[in-house]
Amino acid sequence: MQQKIVIKVRSHCKKCRSKALAMAAMESGVISVALEGEKKDQVVVIGDGVDAAGLTSSMRKKLGYASLELVQEIILEDPVKEA
């Protein structure tokens, strides 16, 4: 089961944003990491079996502010099987 996790972080500079991306990429089960939002203040993590609360907590310890915004299951569409 893949899931999409959105974590809002405070990004003062490029170094803070890259630190947030690096922390998210190091978690086990992560498939992709990206920055979204108008101010590039949302880290979007797509993965399989990622601990959203643990990731948010570790970002809060390193970056000072992190808020878990969304955890959503990604439903993969299977091709229609023809009989």
Short mmCIF file of C-alpha atoms in Angstrom, two decimals:
data_model
loop_
_atom_site.label_atom_id
_atom_site.label_comp_id
_atom_site.label_asym_id
_atom_site.label_seq_id
_atom_site.Cartn_x
_atom_site.Cartn_y
_atom_site.Cartn_z
CA MET A 1 0.00 0.00 0.00
CA GLN A 2 1.58 3.23 -1.16
CA GLN A 3 0.80 6.45 0.63
CA LYS A 4 1.26 10.15 0.06
CA ILE A 5 2.46 12.15 3.06
CA VAL A 6 2.51 15.96 3.12
CA ILE A 7 4.53 17.65 5.86
CA LYS A 8 4.62 21.43 6.21
CA VAL A 9 8.03 22.75 7.27
CA ARG A 10 9.45 26.18 7.90
CA SER A 11 11.97 26.83 5.14
CA HIS A 12 14.18 29.81 5.85
CA CYS A 13 16.70 29.15 3.10
CA LYS A 14 17.80 26.60 0.50
CA LYS A 15 19.86 24.74 3.08
CA CYS A 16 16.79 24.16 5.27
CA ARG A 17 14.81 22.87 2.30
CA SER A 18 17.58 20.52 1.21
CA LYS A 19 17.96 19.26 4.79
CA ALA A 20 14.23 18.46 4.91
CA LEU A 21 14.42 16.62 1.58
CA ALA A 22 17.48 14.65 2.70
CA MET A 23 15.81 13.61 5.95
CA ALA A 24 12.71 12.41 4.10
CA ALA A 25 14.76 10.52 1.52
CA MET A 26 16.65 8.59 4.23
CA GLU A 27 13.47 7.02 5.66
CA SER A 28 12.91 3.38 4.78
CA GLY A 29 10.22 2.71 2.19
CA VAL A 30 10.38 6.13 0.51
CA ILE A 31 9.92 6.08 -3.27
CA SER A 32 9.95 9.81 -4.07
CA VAL A 33 10.36 13.15 -2.29
CA ALA A 34 9.40 16.59 -3.62
CA LEU A 35 8.76 20.16 -2.52
CA GLU A 36 5.37 21.71 -3.20
CA GLY A 37 3.39 24.74 -2.20
CA GLU A 38 3.59 28.40 -3.07
CA LYS A 39 6.57 29.00 -0.78
CA LYS A 40 8.06 25.51 -1.28
CA ASP A 41 7.20 24.80 2.35
CA GLN A 42 5.55 21.40 1.91
CA VAL A 43 7.55 18.19 1.67
CA VAL A 44 5.62 15.52 -0.26
CA VAL A 45 6.76 11.96 0.41
CA ILE A 46 5.45 8.99 -1.55
CA GLY A 47 6.34 5.59 -0.19
CA ASP A 48 5.36 2.17 1.00
CA GLY A 49 5.07 1.67 4.76
CA VAL A 50 6.59 5.02 5.76
CA ASP A 51 6.07 6.07 9.40
CA ALA A 52 4.49 9.51 8.93
CA ALA A 53 4.45 10.44 12.62
CA GLY A 54 8.06 9.35 13.13
CA LEU A 55 9.21 11.29 10.07
CA THR A 56 7.40 14.41 11.24
CA SER A 57 8.87 14.06 14.72
CA SER A 58 12.44 13.71 13.43
CA MET A 59 11.97 16.73 11.14
CA ARG A 60 10.64 18.71 14.09
CA LYS A 61 13.78 17.87 16.09
CA LYS A 62 16.17 18.91 13.30
CA LEU A 63 14.30 21.80 11.66
CA GLY A 64 12.38 23.31 14.55
CA TYR A 65 8.94 23.25 12.95
CA ALA A 66 7.13 20.48 11.10
CA SER A 67 3.44 19.78 10.87
CA LEU A 68 1.81 16.66 9.43
CA GLU A 69 -0.76 17.95 6.94
CA LEU A 70 -1.96 14.89 5.00
CA VAL A 71 -1.63 11.11 4.89
CA GLN A 72 -3.44 9.63 1.93
CA GLU A 73 -3.49 6.16 0.40
CA ILE A 74 -2.59 6.04 -3.28
CA ILE A 75 -4.79 3.71 -5.27
CA LEU A 76 -3.03 2.27 -8.28
CA GLU A 77 -5.34 1.57 -11.18
CA ASP A 78 -5.06 -1.93 -12.57
CA PRO A 79 -5.48 -2.38 -16.30
CA VAL A 80 -8.84 -3.87 -17.22
CA LYS A 81 -8.50 -7.59 -17.81
CA GLU A 82 -10.16 -8.71 -21.00
CA ALA A 83 -11.87 -12.08 -21.00
#
